[in-house]
Coordinates of C-alpha atoms in Angstrom, one line a residue:
X1 CA -0.2 0.1 -0.1
X2 CA 2.7 2.6 1.1
X3 CA 4.4 2.1 -2.5
X4 CA 1.2 3.0 -4.5
X5 CA 0.0 5.9 -2.1
X6 CA 3.5 7.4 -2.2
X7 CA 3.6 7.1 -5.9
X8 CA -0.1 8.8 -6.1
X9 CA 1.2 11.6 -3.7
X10 CA 4.0 12.0 -5.9
X11 CA 1.9 12.4 -8.9
X12 CA -0.4 15.1 -7.2
X13 CA 2.9 16.8 -6.1
X14 CA 3.9 17.2 -9.9
X15 CA 0.9 18.2 -11.0
X16 CA 0.4 21.0 -8.4
X17 CA 4.2 22.3 -9.2
X18 CA 3.6 22.2 -12.8
X19 CA 0.1 24.2 -12.7
X20 CA 1.2 26.6 -10.1
X21 CA 4.9 27.2 -11.1
X22 CA 4.3 30.8 -12.3
X23 CA 0.8 31.3 -10.3
X24 CA 1.4 30.6 -6.6
X25 CA 4.8 30.1 -5.1
X26 CA 3.3 28.9 -2.1
X27 CA 1.3 26.0 -4.0
X28 CA 4.8 25.1 -5.3
X29 CA 6.3 24.8 -1.7
X30 CA 3.5 22.6 -0.7
X31 CA 3.9 20.7 -3.5
X32 CA 7.6 20.1 -3.0
X33 CA 6.9 19.3 0.8
X34 CA 4.5 16.7 -0.6
X35 CA 6.8 14.8 -3.0
X36 CA 9.7 14.9 -0.7
X37 CA 7.9 13.0 2.2
X38 CA 6.2 10.6 -0.6
X39 CA 9.9 9.9 -1.9
X40 CA 10.7 9.4 2.1
X41 CA 8.2 6.7 2.1
X42 CA 9.3 5.3 -1.3
X43 CA 12.6 4.9 -0.2
X44 CA 11.6 3.0 3.1
X45 CA 9.5 1.1 0.9
X46 CA 12.7 -0.3 -1.2
X47 CA 14.6 -0.6 2.0
X48 CA 12.0 -2.8 4.3
X49 CA 9.7 -4.6 1.6
X50 CA 11.6 -4.4 -1.7
X51 CA 13.7 -7.0 -3.1
X52 CA 14.9 -5.3 -6.2
X53 CA 18.7 -4.6 -5.7
X54 CA 18.6 -2.3 -8.8
X55 CA 15.8 0.2 -7.5
X56 CA 17.2 0.1 -4.1
X57 CA 20.6 1.2 -5.5
X58 CA 19.0 4.0 -7.5
X59 CA 16.9 5.3 -4.3
X60 CA 19.1 4.7 -1.6
X61 CA 21.2 7.8 -0.3
X62 CA 21.0 9.7 -3.6
X63 CA 18.0 11.3 -2.3
X64 CA 19.0 11.9 1.6
X65 CA 20.2 15.5 1.5
X66 CA 16.9 16.5 0.0
X67 CA 14.9 15.1 2.8
X68 CA 16.1 17.9 5.1
X69 CA 14.2 20.3 2.7
X70 CA 10.9 19.1 4.0
X71 CA 11.0 21.3 7.1
X72 CA 11.8 24.5 5.3
X73 CA 9.4 23.7 2.6
X74 CA 6.6 23.1 5.0
X75 CA 7.5 26.3 6.8
X76 CA 7.7 28.3 3.6
X77 CA 4.2 27.5 2.7
X78 CA 2.9 28.1 6.1
X79 CA 4.5 31.4 6.3
X80 CA 3.7 32.5 3.1
X81 CA 0.2 31.6 3.0
X82 CA -0.4 33.1 6.5
X83 CA 1.4 36.2 5.9
X84 CA 0.3 36.4 2.3
X85 CA 3.9 36.3 1.0
X86 CA 5.2 35.1 -2.2
X87 CA 8.9 33.5 -2.9
X88 CA 11.9 33.6 -0.8
X89 CA 14.4 36.4 0.6
X90 CA 18.0 36.4 0.2
X91 CA 18.2 35.2 4.0
X92 CA 15.8 32.4 3.4
X93 CA 18.7 30.4 1.6
X94 CA 20.2 29.8 5.4
X95 CA 17.8 27.1 5.6
X96 CA 19.3 25.1 2.7
X97 CA 22.8 25.1 4.4
X98 CA 22.1 21.3 6.1
X99 CA 21.1 20.0 2.6
X100 CA 24.2 21.4 1.0
X101 CA 26.5 20.0 4.0
X102 CA 24.8 16.8 3.6
X103 CA 25.1 16.5 -0.3
X104 CA 29.0 17.2 0.1
X105 CA 29.1 14.4 2.6
X106 CA 27.7 11.9 0.2
X107 CA 29.6 13.1 -3.1
X108 CA 32.0 10.1 -3.1
X109 CA 29.0 7.5 -2.7
X110 CA 27.3 9.6 -5.5
X111 CA 30.1 9.3 -7.8
X112 CA 31.1 5.4 -6.9
X113 CA 30.4 2.8 -9.4
X114 CA 26.8 1.6 -9.8
X115 CA 28.3 -2.0 -9.0
X116 CA 29.3 -0.9 -5.8
X117 CA 26.2 0.6 -5.2
X118 CA 24.3 -2.7 -6.2
X119 CA 26.5 -4.3 -3.6
X120 CA 25.3 -2.0 -0.7
X121 CA 22.0 -2.6 -1.9
X122 CA 22.2 -6.3 -1.7
X123 CA 23.7 -6.5 1.6
X124 CA 21.1 -4.0 3.2
X125 CA 18.2 -6.5 1.5
X126 CA 19.7 -9.6 3.1
X127 CA 20.0 -8.0 6.3
X128 CA 18.5 -4.5 7.3
X129 CA 21.1 -4.2 10.5
X130 CA 23.7 -3.5 7.8
X131 CA 22.3 0.0 7.6
X132 CA 23.9 0.6 10.9
X133 CA 27.5 -0.7 9.5
X134 CA 27.8 0.9 5.8
X135 CA 28.9 4.4 6.0
X136 CA 27.9 6.3 3.1
X137 CA 28.3 9.6 4.0
X138 CA 31.9 10.7 4.9
X139 CA 30.9 13.5 7.1
X140 CA 28.2 11.7 9.4
X141 CA 27.2 8.3 9.9
X142 CA 23.7 6.7 9.2
X143 CA 22.5 7.0 12.7
X144 CA 23.1 10.7 13.1
X145 CA 21.7 11.4 9.5
X146 CA 18.4 9.8 10.5
X147 CA 18.2 11.3 13.9
X148 CA 19.1 14.8 12.4
X149 CA 16.6 14.5 9.8
X150 CA 13.7 13.8 12.0
X151 CA 14.8 16.6 14.4
X152 CA 15.3 19.1 11.9
X153 CA 11.6 18.6 10.5
X154 CA 10.3 18.6 14.1
X155 CA 11.6 22.0 14.4
X156 CA 10.0 23.4 11.7
X157 CA 6.8 21.8 12.5
X158 CA 6.8 23.4 15.9
X159 CA 7.8 26.9 14.4
X160 CA 4.9 26.7 12.0
X161 CA 2.7 25.6 14.5
X162 CA 3.6 28.5 16.5
X163 CA 3.2 31.0 13.2
X164 CA -0.4 29.6 13.0
X165 CA -1.0 30.3 16.6
X166 CA 0.4 34.2 16.6
X167 CA -1.4 34.6 13.3
X168 CA -4.9 33.4 14.7
X169 CA -4.8 35.5 17.7
X170 CA -3.9 38.8 15.4
X171 CA -6.7 38.0 12.9
X172 CA -9.6 39.2 15.3
X173 CA -7.6 42.4 15.4
X174 CA -6.7 43.1 11.7
X175 CA -9.9 42.0 10.0
X176 CA -8.2 42.4 6.6
X177 CA -8.9 38.5 5.4
X178 CA -12.2 37.1 4.0
X179 CA -13.7 35.4 6.7
X180 CA -14.7 32.2 4.8
X181 CA -11.2 31.9 3.1
X182 CA -9.6 32.3 6.7
X183 CA -11.8 29.4 8.1
X184 CA -10.8 27.4 5.3
X185 CA -7.3 28.0 5.5
X186 CA -7.0 27.8 9.1
X187 CA -8.7 24.4 9.5
X188 CA -6.5 23.1 6.6
X189 CA -3.1 24.2 7.9
X190 CA -4.0 22.9 11.3
X191 CA -4.8 19.5 9.9
X192 CA -1.9 19.4 7.8
X193 CA 0.4 20.4 10.7
X194 CA -1.3 17.5 12.9
X195 CA -0.8 14.9 10.1
X196 CA 2.9 15.8 9.8
X197 CA 3.2 15.4 13.7
X198 CA 1.6 12.0 13.0
X199 CA 4.0 11.1 10.7
X200 CA 7.0 12.5 12.7
X201 CA 5.6 10.2 15.5
X202 CA 5.7 7.2 13.3
X203 CA 9.1 7.7 12.0
X204 CA 10.5 8.6 15.4
X205 CA 9.2 4.9 16.7
X206 CA 10.6 3.5 13.4
X207 CA 14.1 5.4 14.4
X208 CA 14.1 3.8 17.7
X209 CA 13.0 0.4 16.9
X210 CA 16.2 0.7 14.1
X211 CA 18.5 1.9 16.6
X212 CA 17.8 -0.2 19.4
X213 CA 16.7 -3.6 17.9
X214 CA 17.5 -6.2 15.5
X215 CA 15.8 -6.4 12.4
X216 CA 13.6 -9.4 13.4
X217 CA 11.9 -6.9 15.9
X218 CA 12.1 -4.2 13.6
X219 CA 9.8 -5.8 10.8
X220 CA 7.1 -6.5 13.5
X221 CA 6.5 -2.7 14.1
X222 CA 6.8 -1.4 10.5
X223 CA 3.7 -3.0 9.3
X224 CA 1.5 -0.5 11.6
X225 CA 3.8 2.4 10.9
X226 CA 3.6 2.0 7.3
X227 CA -0.1 1.8 7.4
X228 CA -0.5 4.8 9.5
X229 CA 1.9 6.6 7.2
X230 CA 0.1 5.7 3.9
X231 CA -3.2 6.6 5.3
X232 CA -1.5 10.1 6.4
X233 CA -0.7 10.3 2.8
X234 CA -4.3 9.6 1.8
X235 CA -5.6 12.6 3.7
X236 CA -2.9 14.9 2.7
X237 CA -3.6 14.4 -1.0
X238 CA -7.5 14.6 -0.2
X239 CA -7.1 17.9 1.3
X240 CA -5.9 19.2 -1.9
X241 CA -8.3 17.1 -4.1
X242 CA -11.4 17.9 -2.5
X243 CA -10.8 21.3 -1.0
X244 CA -8.8 23.5 -4.0
X245 CA -9.5 26.6 -2.0
X246 CA -6.6 25.9 0.0
X247 CA -4.6 26.5 -3.1
X248 CA -5.7 30.3 -3.1
X249 CA -3.8 30.9 0.1
X250 CA -5.0 33.8 2.4
X251 CA -5.0 37.0 0.5
X252 CA -4.7 40.2 2.9
X253 CA -5.6 43.8 2.1
X254 CA -5.6 47.1 3.6
X255 CA -8.7 48.1 2.3
X256 CA -10.7 49.8 5.2
X257 CA -14.6 48.9 5.6
X258 CA -15.6 52.6 4.7
X259 CA -14.2 52.2 1.1
X260 CA -16.0 48.7 0.6
X261 CA -19.2 50.7 1.5
X262 CA -18.1 53.4 -0.8
X263 CA -17.5 50.8 -3.7
X264 CA -21.1 49.3 -2.9
X265 CA -22.8 52.3 -3.5
X266 CA -21.0 53.2 -6.7
X267 CA -21.7 50.2 -8.8
X268 CA -23.8 52.0 -11.4
X269 CA -21.1 52.9 -14.1
X270 CA -18.9 50.8 -16.1
X271 CA -20.8 47.3 -15.0
X272 CA -20.0 44.6 -17.2
X273 CA -23.1 42.7 -17.5
X274 CA -21.5 39.3 -18.5
X275 CA -19.8 39.1 -15.4
X276 CA -21.5 37.4 -12.3
X277 CA -22.7 40.3 -9.9
X278 CA -20.8 40.6 -6.8
X279 CA -22.8 39.8 -3.5
X280 CA -23.1 42.3 -1.0
X281 CA -20.9 41.4 1.8
X282 CA -18.1 42.5 3.8
X283 CA -15.3 40.7 1.8
X284 CA -12.5 43.2 1.7
X285 CA -11.7 42.0 -1.8
X286 CA -14.8 43.6 -3.4
X287 CA -12.6 46.7 -4.4
X288 CA -10.3 44.5 -6.5
X289 CA -13.1 42.4 -8.0
X290 CA -14.3 45.5 -9.2
X291 CA -11.3 46.7 -10.8
X292 CA -11.0 43.3 -12.5
X293 CA -14.3 43.9 -13.9
X294 CA -13.7 47.1 -15.3
X295 CA -10.3 45.9 -16.5
X296 CA -11.8 43.2 -18.5
X297 CA -14.9 45.4 -19.6
X298 CA -12.5 48.2 -20.9
X299 CA -9.6 46.4 -22.4
X300 CA -10.9 43.2 -23.2
X301 CA -7.8 41.4 -22.7
X302 CA -9.7 37.8 -23.2
X303 CA -9.5 38.3 -27.0
X304 CA -6.0 37.3 -26.9
X305 CA -5.6 33.5 -27.2
X306 CA -2.9 33.8 -24.6
X307 CA -4.9 35.5 -21.9
X308 CA -3.8 34.3 -18.7
X309 CA -4.4 35.2 -14.7
X310 CA -0.8 36.5 -15.0
X311 CA -1.7 39.4 -17.6
X312 CA -4.2 40.6 -15.0
X313 CA -1.9 40.5 -12.1
X314 CA 0.9 42.4 -14.2
X315 CA -1.9 44.8 -15.3
X316 CA -3.3 45.5 -12.1
X317 CA 0.0 45.2 -10.0
X318 CA -1.2 42.8 -7.6
X319 CA -0.4 39.2 -6.6
X320 CA -1.8 36.4 -8.8
X321 CA -3.4 34.5 -5.7
X322 CA -5.4 37.8 -5.0
X323 CA -6.6 37.6 -8.6
X324 CA -7.5 33.9 -8.0
X325 CA -9.4 34.3 -5.0
X326 CA -11.6 37.0 -6.5
X327 CA -12.4 35.1 -9.4
X328 CA -13.2 31.7 -7.4
X329 CA -14.6 33.4 -4.3
X330 CA -16.4 36.7 -5.4
X331 CA -17.3 36.0 -8.7
X332 CA -17.8 32.5 -8.0
X333 CA -16.7 31.0 -11.0
X334 CA -13.3 29.5 -12.5
X335 CA -10.9 31.6 -14.6
X336 CA -11.3 29.3 -17.4
X337 CA -15.2 29.6 -17.4
X338 CA -15.0 33.2 -17.0
X339 CA -12.8 33.5 -20.0
X340 CA -15.1 31.3 -22.2
X341 CA -18.3 33.1 -20.9
X342 CA -16.5 36.5 -22.0
X343 CA -15.5 35.3 -25.5
X344 CA -18.8 33.7 -26.4
X345 CA -20.7 36.9 -25.3
X346 CA -18.0 38.6 -27.6
X347 CA -18.7 36.1 -30.4
X348 CA -22.5 36.8 -30.0
X349 CA -21.9 40.5 -30.8
X350 CA -19.6 40.0 -33.7
X351 CA -22.2 37.2 -35.2
X352 CA -24.6 39.9 -35.2
X353 CA -22.1 42.5 -36.9
X354 CA -21.0 39.6 -39.4
X355 CA -25.0 39.9 -40.9
X356 CA -23.9 42.8 -42.8
X357 CA -20.5 42.0 -43.7
X358 CA -18.3 39.1 -45.2
X359 CA -16.3 37.8 -42.1
X360 CA -16.3 34.1 -41.8
X361 CA -17.6 32.2 -38.4
X362 CA -14.0 30.9 -38.2
X363 CA -12.6 34.7 -38.5
X364 CA -14.9 35.7 -35.6
X365 CA -13.7 32.6 -33.5
X366 CA -10.1 34.0 -33.7
X367 CA -11.4 37.8 -32.9
X368 CA -13.2 36.3 -29.9
X369 CA -9.7 34.9 -28.8
X370 CA -10.5 31.2 -29.4
X371 CA -7.2 29.2 -30.5
X372 CA -8.8 26.7 -32.5
X373 CA -12.1 25.9 -34.4
X374 CA -12.9 23.0 -32.2
X375 CA -12.7 24.6 -28.9
X376 CA -14.6 27.5 -30.2
X377 CA -17.8 25.3 -31.3
X378 CA -17.5 23.1 -28.1
X379 CA -17.3 26.5 -25.8
X380 CA -20.3 28.2 -27.8
X381 CA -22.6 25.3 -27.5
X382 CA -21.9 24.5 -23.9
X383 CA -22.5 28.1 -23.2
X384 CA -25.7 28.7 -25.6
X385 CA -26.8 25.3 -26.5
X386 CA -26.4 25.9 -29.8
X387 CA -24.0 25.6 -32.6
X388 CA -22.6 29.3 -34.0
X389 CA -24.2 28.5 -37.4
X390 CA -27.6 27.9 -35.6
X391 CA -27.1 31.3 -33.6
X392 CA -26.4 33.1 -36.8
X393 CA -29.2 31.4 -38.6
X394 CA -31.6 32.7 -35.7
X395 CA -30.4 36.0 -36.0
X396 CA -31.0 36.2 -39.9
X397 CA -34.5 34.8 -39.4
X398 CA -35.2 37.4 -36.6
X399 CA -34.0 40.2 -38.9
X400 CA -36.1 39.0 -41.9
X401 CA -39.1 39.1 -39.8
X402 CA -38.8 42.5 -38.6
X403 CA -38.3 43.7 -42.3

């Protein structure tokens, strides 16, 4: 079970990283954290259960320096989410020093022959106690590396819990974060940190048995530990899959409530009828939502086939996760659906004008921002229930009747 769940979590991590690489650095951090703990579980599987000398020779020890980054990535994610901060500062690279030192220590093993690595793997498979005797790091022995890795992650976990506690106390005073999003993120980070704590307890128990007992006693406890680890991985993956709102982060704004009320009373001008109307709420991002609406209405950036969230963020000079929050939580839609809806509405206008011009339907699709003929027809029919040709025929028939 641990093998397949670890692979599933690695796949989810890769998807998270790919789709958020330019949109949300904090989502990348949590993706990297997931991938590292999943790889850690994968290596444990090959060491304890795996019988393949080849695969163990590939995975064993090569990834050990990177496991020290699990704690920093967890901390970067929690800090960035709570403080609405993207990216790293120069001083944050101090957190990478242990990894660099550890990497230097395994360089001789890394560049040793694959034949030697297979001999090491074979010895481990024959007797797991050989892990205590084989030294693959010129700076530290295996026992120190194992314990230091767990202590490092424990330190970052405690510090992350401390950040969450401090922010929760301050939240009631600042009131500059959307209430619903705060509740979602607060619960998610609490669950995340508790699951990480559970994983740490498991690995501490595993570490104790590994250092204190022989292989025969170790395997009796490993089954229970790996089952709990696998279930923890499932819950971590489920949090992202079933509650995607956690990826929007915790956007903070300095907009006052007086400004919110002012914008609510001044919504009669430049309102785009094609966009979902904003609900009357105390969401501090209502002003940014109005700015997004005005920008889409006046400049129509969606007519460009390469239109993206990044373009809005650059134009309005605000973080991308703020834009995503407004689209998902204030407009109550997805960016892809919003973009399609706006393009279809533009298509309707162009189709009406085409009655008196020679422009083709395919030409209209390009002008409306659709990248291909097939995507245009699918989007138009999904939005209106009929094809562009039928819609054009309806327009022509209506004009004929009026004449």
